[in-house]
XYZ file of C-alpha atoms in Angstrom:
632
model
C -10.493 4.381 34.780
C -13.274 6.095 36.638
C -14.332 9.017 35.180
C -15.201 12.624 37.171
C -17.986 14.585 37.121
C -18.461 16.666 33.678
C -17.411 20.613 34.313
C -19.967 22.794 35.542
C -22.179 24.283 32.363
C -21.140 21.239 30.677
C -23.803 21.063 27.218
C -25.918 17.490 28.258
C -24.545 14.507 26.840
C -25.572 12.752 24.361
C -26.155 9.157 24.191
C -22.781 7.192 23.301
C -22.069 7.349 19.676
C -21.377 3.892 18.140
C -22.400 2.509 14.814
C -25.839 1.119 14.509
C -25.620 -2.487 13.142
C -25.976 -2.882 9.790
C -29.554 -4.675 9.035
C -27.452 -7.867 7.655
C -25.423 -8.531 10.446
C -25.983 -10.367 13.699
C -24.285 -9.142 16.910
C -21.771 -11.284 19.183
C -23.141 -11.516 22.901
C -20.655 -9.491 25.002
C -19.426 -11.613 27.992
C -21.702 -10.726 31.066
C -25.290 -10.421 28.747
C -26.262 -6.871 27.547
C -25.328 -3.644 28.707
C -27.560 -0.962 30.052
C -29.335 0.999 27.901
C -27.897 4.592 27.880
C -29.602 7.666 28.906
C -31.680 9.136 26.405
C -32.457 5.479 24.880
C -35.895 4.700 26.247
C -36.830 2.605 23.414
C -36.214 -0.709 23.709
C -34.471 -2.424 20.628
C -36.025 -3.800 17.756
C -34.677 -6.727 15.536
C -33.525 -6.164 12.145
C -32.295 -8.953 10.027
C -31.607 -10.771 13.261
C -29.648 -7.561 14.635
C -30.713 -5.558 17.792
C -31.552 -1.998 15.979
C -30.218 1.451 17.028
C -31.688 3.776 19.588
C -33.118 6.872 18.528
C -30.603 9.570 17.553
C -29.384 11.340 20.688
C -30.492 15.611 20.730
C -27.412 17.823 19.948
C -25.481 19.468 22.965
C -26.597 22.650 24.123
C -24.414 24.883 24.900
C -24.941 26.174 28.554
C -26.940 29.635 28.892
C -26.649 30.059 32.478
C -23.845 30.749 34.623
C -22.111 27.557 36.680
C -24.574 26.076 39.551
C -23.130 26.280 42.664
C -22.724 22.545 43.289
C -20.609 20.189 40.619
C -22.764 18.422 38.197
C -23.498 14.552 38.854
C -21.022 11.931 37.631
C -21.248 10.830 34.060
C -23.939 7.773 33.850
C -23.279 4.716 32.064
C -21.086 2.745 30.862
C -18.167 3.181 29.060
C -18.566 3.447 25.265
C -19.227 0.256 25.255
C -18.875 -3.829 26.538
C -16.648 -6.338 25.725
C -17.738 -8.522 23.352
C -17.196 -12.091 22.743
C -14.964 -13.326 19.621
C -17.238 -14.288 16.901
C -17.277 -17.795 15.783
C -15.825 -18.043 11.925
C -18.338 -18.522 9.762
C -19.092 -18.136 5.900
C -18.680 -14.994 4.422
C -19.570 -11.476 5.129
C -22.974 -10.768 6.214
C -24.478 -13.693 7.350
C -26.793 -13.860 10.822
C -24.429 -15.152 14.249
C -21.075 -14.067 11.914
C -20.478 -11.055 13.571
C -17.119 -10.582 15.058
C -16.753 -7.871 17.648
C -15.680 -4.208 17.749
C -12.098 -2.755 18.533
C -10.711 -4.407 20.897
C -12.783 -7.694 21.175
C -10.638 -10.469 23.125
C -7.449 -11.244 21.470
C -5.463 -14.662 22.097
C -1.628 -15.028 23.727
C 0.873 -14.397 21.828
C 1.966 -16.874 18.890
C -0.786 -18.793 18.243
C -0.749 -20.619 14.636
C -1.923 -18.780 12.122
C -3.582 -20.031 9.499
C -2.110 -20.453 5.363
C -2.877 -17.641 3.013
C -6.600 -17.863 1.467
C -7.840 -19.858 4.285
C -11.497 -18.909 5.505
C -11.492 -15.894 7.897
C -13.794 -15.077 10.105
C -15.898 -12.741 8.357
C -16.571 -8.731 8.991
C -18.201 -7.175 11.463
C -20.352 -4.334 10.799
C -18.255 -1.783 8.521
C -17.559 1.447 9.749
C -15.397 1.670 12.841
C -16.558 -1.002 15.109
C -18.775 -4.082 14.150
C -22.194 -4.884 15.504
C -22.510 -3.743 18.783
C -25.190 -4.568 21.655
C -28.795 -3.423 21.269
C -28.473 -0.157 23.440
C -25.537 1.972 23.478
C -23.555 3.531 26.159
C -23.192 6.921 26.886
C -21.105 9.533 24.363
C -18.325 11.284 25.734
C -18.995 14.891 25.967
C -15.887 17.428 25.006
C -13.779 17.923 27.957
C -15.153 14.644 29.393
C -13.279 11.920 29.961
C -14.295 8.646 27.979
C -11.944 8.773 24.422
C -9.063 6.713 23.605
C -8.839 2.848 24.860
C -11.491 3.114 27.391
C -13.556 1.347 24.279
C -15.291 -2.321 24.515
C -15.131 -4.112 21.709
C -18.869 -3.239 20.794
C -18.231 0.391 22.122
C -15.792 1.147 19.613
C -18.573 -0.423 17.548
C -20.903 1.442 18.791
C -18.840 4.921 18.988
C -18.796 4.498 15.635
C -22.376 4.142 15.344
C -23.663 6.883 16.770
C -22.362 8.941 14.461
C -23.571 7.380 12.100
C -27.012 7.795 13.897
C -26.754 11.101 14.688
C -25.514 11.400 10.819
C -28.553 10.538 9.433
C -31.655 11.944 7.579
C -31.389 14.708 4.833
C -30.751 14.011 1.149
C -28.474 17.341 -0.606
C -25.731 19.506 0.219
C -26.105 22.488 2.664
C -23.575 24.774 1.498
C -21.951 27.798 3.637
C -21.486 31.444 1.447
C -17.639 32.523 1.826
C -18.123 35.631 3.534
C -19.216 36.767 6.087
C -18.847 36.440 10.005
C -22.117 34.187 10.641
C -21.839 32.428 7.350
C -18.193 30.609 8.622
C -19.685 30.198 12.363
C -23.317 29.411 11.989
C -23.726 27.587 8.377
C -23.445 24.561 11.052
C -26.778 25.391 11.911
C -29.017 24.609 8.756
C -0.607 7.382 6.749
C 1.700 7.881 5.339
C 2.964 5.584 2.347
C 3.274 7.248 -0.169
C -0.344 8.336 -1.380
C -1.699 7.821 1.931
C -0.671 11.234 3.716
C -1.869 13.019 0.706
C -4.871 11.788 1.041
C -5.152 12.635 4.496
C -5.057 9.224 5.766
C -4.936 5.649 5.183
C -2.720 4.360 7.347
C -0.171 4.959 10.365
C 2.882 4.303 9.746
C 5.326 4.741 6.960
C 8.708 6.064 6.086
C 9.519 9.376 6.552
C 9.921 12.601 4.324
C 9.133 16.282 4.246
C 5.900 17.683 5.698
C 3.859 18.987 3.723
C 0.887 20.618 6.066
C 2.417 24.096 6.937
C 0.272 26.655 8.849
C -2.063 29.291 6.904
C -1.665 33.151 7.990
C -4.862 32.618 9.973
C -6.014 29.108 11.743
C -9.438 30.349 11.834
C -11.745 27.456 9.491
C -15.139 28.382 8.813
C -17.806 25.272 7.471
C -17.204 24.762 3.569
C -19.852 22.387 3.452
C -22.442 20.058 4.852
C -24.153 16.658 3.833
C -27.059 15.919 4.974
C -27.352 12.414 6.468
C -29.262 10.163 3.688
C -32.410 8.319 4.419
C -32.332 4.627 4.506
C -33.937 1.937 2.721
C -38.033 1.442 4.298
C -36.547 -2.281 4.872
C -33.239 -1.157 6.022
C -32.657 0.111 9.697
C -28.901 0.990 9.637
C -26.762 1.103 6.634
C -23.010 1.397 6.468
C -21.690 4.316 4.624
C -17.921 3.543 5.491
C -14.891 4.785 3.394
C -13.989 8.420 2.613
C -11.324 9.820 0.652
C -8.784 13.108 -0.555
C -7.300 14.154 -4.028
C -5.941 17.267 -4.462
C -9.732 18.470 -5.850
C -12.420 16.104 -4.616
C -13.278 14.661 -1.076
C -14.903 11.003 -1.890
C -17.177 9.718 0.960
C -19.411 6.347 0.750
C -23.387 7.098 0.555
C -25.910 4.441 0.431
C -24.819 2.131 -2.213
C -22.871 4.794 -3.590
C -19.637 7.096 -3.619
C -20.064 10.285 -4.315
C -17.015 12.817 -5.359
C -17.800 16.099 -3.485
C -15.563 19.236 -5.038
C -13.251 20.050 -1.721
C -13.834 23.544 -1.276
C -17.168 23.308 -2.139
C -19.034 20.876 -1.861
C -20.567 20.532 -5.204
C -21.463 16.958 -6.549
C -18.429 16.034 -9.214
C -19.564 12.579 -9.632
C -21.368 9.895 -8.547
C -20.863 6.166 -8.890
C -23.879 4.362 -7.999
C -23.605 0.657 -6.658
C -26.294 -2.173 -6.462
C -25.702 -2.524 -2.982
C -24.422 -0.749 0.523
C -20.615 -0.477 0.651
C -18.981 -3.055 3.869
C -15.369 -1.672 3.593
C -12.766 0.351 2.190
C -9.373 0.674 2.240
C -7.609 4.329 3.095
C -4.675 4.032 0.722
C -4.686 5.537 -2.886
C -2.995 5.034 -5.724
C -0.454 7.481 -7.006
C -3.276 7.986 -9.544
C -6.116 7.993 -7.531
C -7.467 5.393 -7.400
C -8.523 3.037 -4.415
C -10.765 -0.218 -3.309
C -13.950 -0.570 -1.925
C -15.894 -4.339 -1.356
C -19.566 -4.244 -1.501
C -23.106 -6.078 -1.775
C -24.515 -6.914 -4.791
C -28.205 -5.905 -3.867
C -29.769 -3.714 -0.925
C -29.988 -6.264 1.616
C -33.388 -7.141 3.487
C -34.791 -9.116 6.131
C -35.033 -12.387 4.360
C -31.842 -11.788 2.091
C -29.044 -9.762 3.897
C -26.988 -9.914 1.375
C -23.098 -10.725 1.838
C -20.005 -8.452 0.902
C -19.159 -10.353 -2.366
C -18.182 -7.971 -4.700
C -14.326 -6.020 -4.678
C -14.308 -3.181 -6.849
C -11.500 -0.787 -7.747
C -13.039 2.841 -8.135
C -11.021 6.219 -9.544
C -11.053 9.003 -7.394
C -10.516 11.682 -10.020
C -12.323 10.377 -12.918
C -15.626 8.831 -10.659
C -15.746 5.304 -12.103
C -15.880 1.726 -11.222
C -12.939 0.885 -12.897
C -13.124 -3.040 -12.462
C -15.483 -4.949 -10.400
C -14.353 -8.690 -9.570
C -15.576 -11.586 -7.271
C -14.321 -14.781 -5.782
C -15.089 -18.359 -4.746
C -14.806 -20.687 -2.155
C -15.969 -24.061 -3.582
C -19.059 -23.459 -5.985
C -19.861 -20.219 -3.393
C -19.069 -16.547 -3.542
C -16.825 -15.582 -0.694
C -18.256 -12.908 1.606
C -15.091 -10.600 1.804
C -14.355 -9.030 5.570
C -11.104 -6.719 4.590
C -9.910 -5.147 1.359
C -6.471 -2.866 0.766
C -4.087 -1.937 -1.746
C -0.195 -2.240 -2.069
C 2.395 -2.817 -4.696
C -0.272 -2.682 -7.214
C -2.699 -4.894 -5.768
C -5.832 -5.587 -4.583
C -5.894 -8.117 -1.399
C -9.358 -9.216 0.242
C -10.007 -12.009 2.809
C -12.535 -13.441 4.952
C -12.889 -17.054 7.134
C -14.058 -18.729 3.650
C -10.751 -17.313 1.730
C -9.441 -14.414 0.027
C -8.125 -13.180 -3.428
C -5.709 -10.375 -4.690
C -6.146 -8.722 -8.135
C -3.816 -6.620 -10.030
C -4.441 -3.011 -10.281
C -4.299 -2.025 -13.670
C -6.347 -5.052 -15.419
C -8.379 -6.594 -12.511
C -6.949 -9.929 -13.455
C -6.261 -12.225 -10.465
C -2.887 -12.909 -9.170
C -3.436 -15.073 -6.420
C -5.478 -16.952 -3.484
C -4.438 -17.569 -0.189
C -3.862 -21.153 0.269
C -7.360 -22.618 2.506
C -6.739 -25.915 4.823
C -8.441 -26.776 8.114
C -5.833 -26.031 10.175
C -5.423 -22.243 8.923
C -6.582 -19.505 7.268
C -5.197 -15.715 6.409
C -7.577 -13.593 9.248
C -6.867 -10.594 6.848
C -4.531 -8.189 5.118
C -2.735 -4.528 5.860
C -1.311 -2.428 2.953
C 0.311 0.709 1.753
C 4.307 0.100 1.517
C 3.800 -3.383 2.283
C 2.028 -6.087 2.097
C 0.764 -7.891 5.487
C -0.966 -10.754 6.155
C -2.326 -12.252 9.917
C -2.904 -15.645 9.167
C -4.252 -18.038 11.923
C -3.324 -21.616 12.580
C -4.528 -24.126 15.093
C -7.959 -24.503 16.801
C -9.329 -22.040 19.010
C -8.296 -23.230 22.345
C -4.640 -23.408 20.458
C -4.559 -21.017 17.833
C -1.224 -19.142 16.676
C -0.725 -16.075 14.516
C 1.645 -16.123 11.684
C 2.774 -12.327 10.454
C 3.311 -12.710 6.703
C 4.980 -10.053 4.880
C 4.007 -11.330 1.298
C 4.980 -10.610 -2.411
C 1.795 -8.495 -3.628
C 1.997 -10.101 -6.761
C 2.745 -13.842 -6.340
C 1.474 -14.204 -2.797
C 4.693 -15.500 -1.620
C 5.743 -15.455 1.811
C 9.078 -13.317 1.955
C 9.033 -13.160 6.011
C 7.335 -14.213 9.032
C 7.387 -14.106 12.548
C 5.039 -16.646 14.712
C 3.718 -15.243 17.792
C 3.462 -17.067 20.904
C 0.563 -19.645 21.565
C -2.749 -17.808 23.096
C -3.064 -14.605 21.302
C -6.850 -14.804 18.984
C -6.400 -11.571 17.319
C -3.751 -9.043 15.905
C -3.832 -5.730 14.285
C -1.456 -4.219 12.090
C -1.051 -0.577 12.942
C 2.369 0.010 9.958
C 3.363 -2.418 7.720
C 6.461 -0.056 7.242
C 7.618 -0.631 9.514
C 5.994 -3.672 11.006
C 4.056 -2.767 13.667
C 1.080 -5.074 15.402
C -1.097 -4.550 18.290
C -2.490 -7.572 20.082
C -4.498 -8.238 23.562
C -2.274 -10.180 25.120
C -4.176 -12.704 27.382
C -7.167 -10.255 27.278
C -5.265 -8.500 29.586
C -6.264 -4.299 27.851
C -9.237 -4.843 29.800
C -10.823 -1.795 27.553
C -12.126 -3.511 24.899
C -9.140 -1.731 22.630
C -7.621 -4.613 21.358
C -4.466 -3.561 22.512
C -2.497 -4.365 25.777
C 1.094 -4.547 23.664
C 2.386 -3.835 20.265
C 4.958 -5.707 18.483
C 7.497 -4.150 16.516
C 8.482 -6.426 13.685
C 11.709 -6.703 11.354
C 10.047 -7.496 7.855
C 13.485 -8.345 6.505
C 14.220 -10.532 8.739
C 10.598 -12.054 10.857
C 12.339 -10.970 13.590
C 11.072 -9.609 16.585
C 12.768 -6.610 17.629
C 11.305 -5.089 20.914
C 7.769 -5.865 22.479
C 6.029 -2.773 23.815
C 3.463 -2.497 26.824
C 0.419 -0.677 26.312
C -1.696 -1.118 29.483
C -5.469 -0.078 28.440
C -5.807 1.572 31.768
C -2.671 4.096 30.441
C -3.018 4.289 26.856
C -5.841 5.670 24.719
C -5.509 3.862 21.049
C -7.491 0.935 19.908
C -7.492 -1.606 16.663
C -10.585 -3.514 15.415
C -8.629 -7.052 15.115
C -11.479 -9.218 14.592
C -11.610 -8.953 11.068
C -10.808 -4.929 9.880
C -6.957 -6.177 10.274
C -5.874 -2.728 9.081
C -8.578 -0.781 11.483
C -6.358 0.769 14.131
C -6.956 4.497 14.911
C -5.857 6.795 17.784
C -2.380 6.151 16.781
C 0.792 7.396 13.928
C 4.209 5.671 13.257
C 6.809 7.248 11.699
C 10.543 8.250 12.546
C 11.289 4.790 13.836
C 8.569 5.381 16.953
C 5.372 4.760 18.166
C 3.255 7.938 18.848
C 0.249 7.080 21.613
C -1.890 9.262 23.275
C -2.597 8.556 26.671
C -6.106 8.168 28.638
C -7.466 11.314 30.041
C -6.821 12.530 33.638
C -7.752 15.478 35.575
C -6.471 18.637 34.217
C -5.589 21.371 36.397
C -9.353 23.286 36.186
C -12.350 22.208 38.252
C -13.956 18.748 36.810
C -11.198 19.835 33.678
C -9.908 16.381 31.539
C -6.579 16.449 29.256
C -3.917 13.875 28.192
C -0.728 13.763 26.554
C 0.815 12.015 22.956
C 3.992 9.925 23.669
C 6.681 8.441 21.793
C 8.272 4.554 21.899
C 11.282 3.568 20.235
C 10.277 0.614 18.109
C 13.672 -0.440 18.231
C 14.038 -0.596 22.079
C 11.087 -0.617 23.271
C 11.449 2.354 25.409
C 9.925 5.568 25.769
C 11.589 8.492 24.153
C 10.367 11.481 26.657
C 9.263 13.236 23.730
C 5.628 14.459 25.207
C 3.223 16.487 23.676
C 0.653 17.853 26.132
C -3.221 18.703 24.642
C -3.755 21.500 27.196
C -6.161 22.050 29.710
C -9.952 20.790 28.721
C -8.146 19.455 25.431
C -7.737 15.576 24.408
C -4.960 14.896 21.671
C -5.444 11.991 19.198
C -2.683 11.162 16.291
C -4.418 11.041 12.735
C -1.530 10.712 10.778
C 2.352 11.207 9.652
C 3.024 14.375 7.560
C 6.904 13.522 6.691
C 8.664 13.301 10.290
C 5.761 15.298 11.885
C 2.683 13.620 13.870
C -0.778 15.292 12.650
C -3.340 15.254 15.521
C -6.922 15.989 16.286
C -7.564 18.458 19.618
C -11.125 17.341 20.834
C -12.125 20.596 22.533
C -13.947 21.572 25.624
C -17.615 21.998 25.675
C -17.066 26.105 25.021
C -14.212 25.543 21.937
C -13.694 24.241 18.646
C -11.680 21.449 17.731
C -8.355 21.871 16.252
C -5.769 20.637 14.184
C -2.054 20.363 15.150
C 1.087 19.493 13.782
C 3.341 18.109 16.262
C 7.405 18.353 14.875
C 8.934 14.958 15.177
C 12.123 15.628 17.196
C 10.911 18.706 19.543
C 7.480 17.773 19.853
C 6.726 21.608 19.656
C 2.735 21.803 18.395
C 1.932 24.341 15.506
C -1.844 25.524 14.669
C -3.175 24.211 11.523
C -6.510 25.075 11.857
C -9.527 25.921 14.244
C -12.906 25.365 14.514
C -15.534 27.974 15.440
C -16.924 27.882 18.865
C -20.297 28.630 18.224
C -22.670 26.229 19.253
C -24.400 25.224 16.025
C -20.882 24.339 15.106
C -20.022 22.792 18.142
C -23.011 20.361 17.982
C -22.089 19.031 14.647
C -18.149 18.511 15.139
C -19.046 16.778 18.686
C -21.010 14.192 16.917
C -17.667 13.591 14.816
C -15.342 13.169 16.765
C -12.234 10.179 16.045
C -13.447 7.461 18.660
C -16.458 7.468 16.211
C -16.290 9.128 12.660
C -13.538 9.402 9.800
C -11.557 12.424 10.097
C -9.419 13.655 7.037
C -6.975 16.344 6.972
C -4.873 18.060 4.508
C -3.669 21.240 2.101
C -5.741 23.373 5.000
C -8.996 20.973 4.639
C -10.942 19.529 7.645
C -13.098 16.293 6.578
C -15.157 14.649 9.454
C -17.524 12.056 8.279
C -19.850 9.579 9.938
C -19.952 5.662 8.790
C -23.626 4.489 9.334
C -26.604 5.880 8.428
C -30.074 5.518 10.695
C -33.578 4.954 9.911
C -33.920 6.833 13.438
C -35.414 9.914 12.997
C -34.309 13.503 14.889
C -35.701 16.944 16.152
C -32.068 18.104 14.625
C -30.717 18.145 11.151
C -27.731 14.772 11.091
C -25.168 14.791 8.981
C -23.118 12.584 6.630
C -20.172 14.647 6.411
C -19.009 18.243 7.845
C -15.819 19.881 6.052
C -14.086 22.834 7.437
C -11.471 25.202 5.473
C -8.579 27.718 6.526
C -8.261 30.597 4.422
């Protein structure tokens, strides 16, 4: 939708943030060549590893010292966070040049086209983090109280959202820690799913059953910075390097380094633990054990320019204790398969890719079973937590047809399944309890989301049982379906409904941008009238379930700090968890965080926003991996 000028005093915007492409991977074209570099990108792209390199981390926002000119500001430049992209061609494994499928929201076939047999090849991961490789320059970032979040994402820009961050998350090598008194300690420090598990671990997934919240509001909302990491430096041969996955126990926040996790204590930041890999980590999976304990796939060596280096290895780490508990591989033939999705239910461990897929048990590491590889399908990938979920693609391109598998974790057996019509590529599962899936019906979003409808989905049965429409230019959600199955954000289920924000509109100040979170019944269809409005110069975005009540992110205006809300299930009435300080130090951190782009983690009173690349590309300002914030 076309965007209006930014308010008047508005801090300068910052180039868009999406995830540099990891060194390894090779970009898809996106349909109509390359799009314009955004402002502030006057470099022109380099190759790495046969992947256009990030632009130059964009400057901080300023916050604005003079009073409002007299005239409104020009209309936001550039694009959109970023261009369609083209659906990547399957290839082997993880990693290798030309396999790159595209970011959220890349073309997605009609509905019901074959899907493919458990274990056969998928088409292998993007770029990890939140969108896969993008195009050499990146659009423009949205600016708070700009218009520009939710669907309005291209496949690469949700790629390339994600990026960003990670750019502007990069450089520095300890902890900056904030003291815990003191009035310009908490604002300046700056400066220097449910399922079980799931929604105590602040995320994870969508959807899930419900039960009693658990996130109540503290005596005062006001969060000062617990902590900050310092964006790491990158490999010499490396340009970007993905530092996806990030984590909550009741005492440690876990977040994905380079070619390493590292256990940070929650309140403050100390180093607990570190397990140190061989390689970068591709992908993680949100949910957690009941114990702790979750999945990760990596690479089994730093890549380079004549080796990138494929995601072979799946590894089950412990949260608590800070250990690799197993580490296992699979094969395709006499070759490793280059995994493109990982998660966890029932006790098990389920990867895929386009070359095939495995599932481990928990406890021992000891594999259960392979999906079942033929020519005419494969399983595109998995989604987890109270279920078990696999897409799995049958036919050829021009005819392809998804098949949604609810499966026994540990046999592999197909309990239900529902075929979706002829013509739909891609599908995302947003709950797999209940069964939820997004898909771009006949490319129709138009935003690069990967979402024009979602499906709601009787797992007992493989029934359908109501198709919802989700027009892009309405709607502000988005799902990586290409290959990150399980990678839809923007978004909660719970309560038997859908929860959707909407795009931003005008709000009632001057040049002012807001939108709303909505509710469909996934058993008719139709919306509830449940509506919870962000306020003026706010934007809302779901995170979570906390028992029957929707958790949400407020992305503030250029002058606020972001907040979180709880949002009760049947009046839709919005409670204060927490606040962010205004001050601009602050400001310029959380802005560079925000959910289009970053992971965001909330829980017992904890703010966790964390960026999933890391840049080569150096900055006049201090980046960051990771920015916590704490009530109380």
């Amino acid at each position: 939708m076309t965007q209006p000028p930014p308010p008047p005093n508005q801090p300068p915007q910052q180039p868009g943030f999406g995830p540099p492409r990891d060194s390894s991977q090779q970009p898809p074209t996106p349909p109509g060549g390359q799009p314009p570099a955004g402002p502030g990108f006057d470099k022109a792209p380099q190759p790495g590893y046969g992947y256009p390199q990030a632009p130059q981390a964009p400057q901080a926002p300023q916050a604005p010292q003079t009073p409002p000119p007299a005239a409104p500001p020009a209309a936001p430049q550039g694009p959109g966070y970023g261009y369609p992209q083209q659906p990547p061609t399957p290839a082997a494994g993880y990693g290798y040049p030309g396999q790159q499928p595209g970011p959220y929201g890349q073309p997605q076939q009609a509905y019901g086209q074959p899907q493919q047999p458990y274990g056969q090849p998928q088409q292998p991961y993007g770029q990890p983090g939140y969108g896969y490789p993008q195009p050499p320059t990146m659009p423009m970032s949205p600016q708070p109280g700009q218009p520009g979040g939710g669907r309005k994402f291209n496949a690469q820009a949700a790629i390339i959202v994600s990026a960003v961050v990670a750019i502007a998350l990069i450089v520095g090598g300890g902890v900056w820690y904030a003291s815990s008194s003191g009035k310009d300690d908490k604002e300046t420090t700056a400066d220097g799913d449910t399922g079980g598990k799931d929604a105590k671990n602040g995320g994870g997934g969508a959807g899930g059953t419900s039960s009693e919240a658990k996130e109540k509001a503290p005596a005062d909302t006001a969060s000062k910075v617990l902590f900050q990491v310092p964006a790491p430096k990158v490999p010499k041969d490396s340009t970007t390097i993905s530092t996806s996955g990030s984590w909550l126990t009741d005492t440690v926040y876990a977040k994905s380094g380079i070619a390493e996790v590292v256990g940070y204590d929650r309140a403050k930041g100390t180093e607990k633990w570190t397990i140190d890999l061989p390689g970068p980590v591709c992908e993680a999976t949100g949910h957690v054990t009941e114990d702790n304990k979750t999945a990760i796939i990596y690479k089994p060596a730093m890549p380079t320019e004549a080796d990138p280096q494929r995601c072979t290895q799946v590894a089950l780490i412990d949260l608590e204790a800070g250990k690799e508990v197993w580490s296992k591989t699979a094969k395709s033939g006499t070759m490793p398969i280059g995994f493109n999705n990982v998660t966890l239910s029932g006790g098990t461990v389920a990867a895929g890719s386009t070359s095939g897929g495995a599932a481990w048990e928990v406890a021992s590491g000891k594999q259960l079973w392979a999906p079942k590889t033929s020519d005419a399908c494969y399983d595109s990938g998995y989604g987890g937590g109270e279920k078990l979920v696999a897409v799995r693609k049958c036919g050829t391109y021009e005819q392809r047809q998804l098949h949604i598998q609810t499966i026994d974790p540990k046999s592999g057996k197909v309990i239900t399944e529902y075929k979706m019509d002829e013509g739909i590529e891609y599908a995302g599962i947003v709950s797999t309890n209940p069964l939820v899936v997004a898909a771009d019906v006949g490319d129709t979003a138009g935003d690069g989301s990967g979402i024009s409808d979602f499906f709601s989905i009787d797992n007992k049965t493989g029934k359908l049982r109501t198709r919802i429409s989700a027009p892009g230019e309405e709607f502000a959600a988005r799902c990586d379906i290409i290959t990150r199955i399980e990678k839809c954000s923007g978004l909660a289920v719970g309560n038997d409904r859908l929860y959707i924000p909407t795009e931003e509109h005008e709000g009632a100040g001057e040049y002012s941008q807001t939108n709303e979170i909505v509710a469909f019944d996934l058993s008719t269809g139709k919306q509830t009238g449940q509506r919870a409005d962000a306020g003026d110069g706010y934007q809302l975005t779901p995170l979570r379930m906390d028992g029957g009540n929707v958790l949400a992110y407020k992305r503030p205006p250029y002058d606020k700090g972001g907040q979180i809300v709880s949002i009760d299930g049947g009046s839709f009435k919005q409670t204060t968890l927490l606040e962010n300080p205004a001050t601009e130090a602050v400001r310029d951190v959380e802005t560079r965080m925000l959910p289009d782009y970053a992971e965001i983690l909330f829980s017992q009173g904890g703010l966790y926003m964390s960026g999933v690349y890391a840049s080569d590309f150096a900055s006049s300002d201090k980046e960051y991996l990771v920015i916590a914030f704490g009530t109380g």
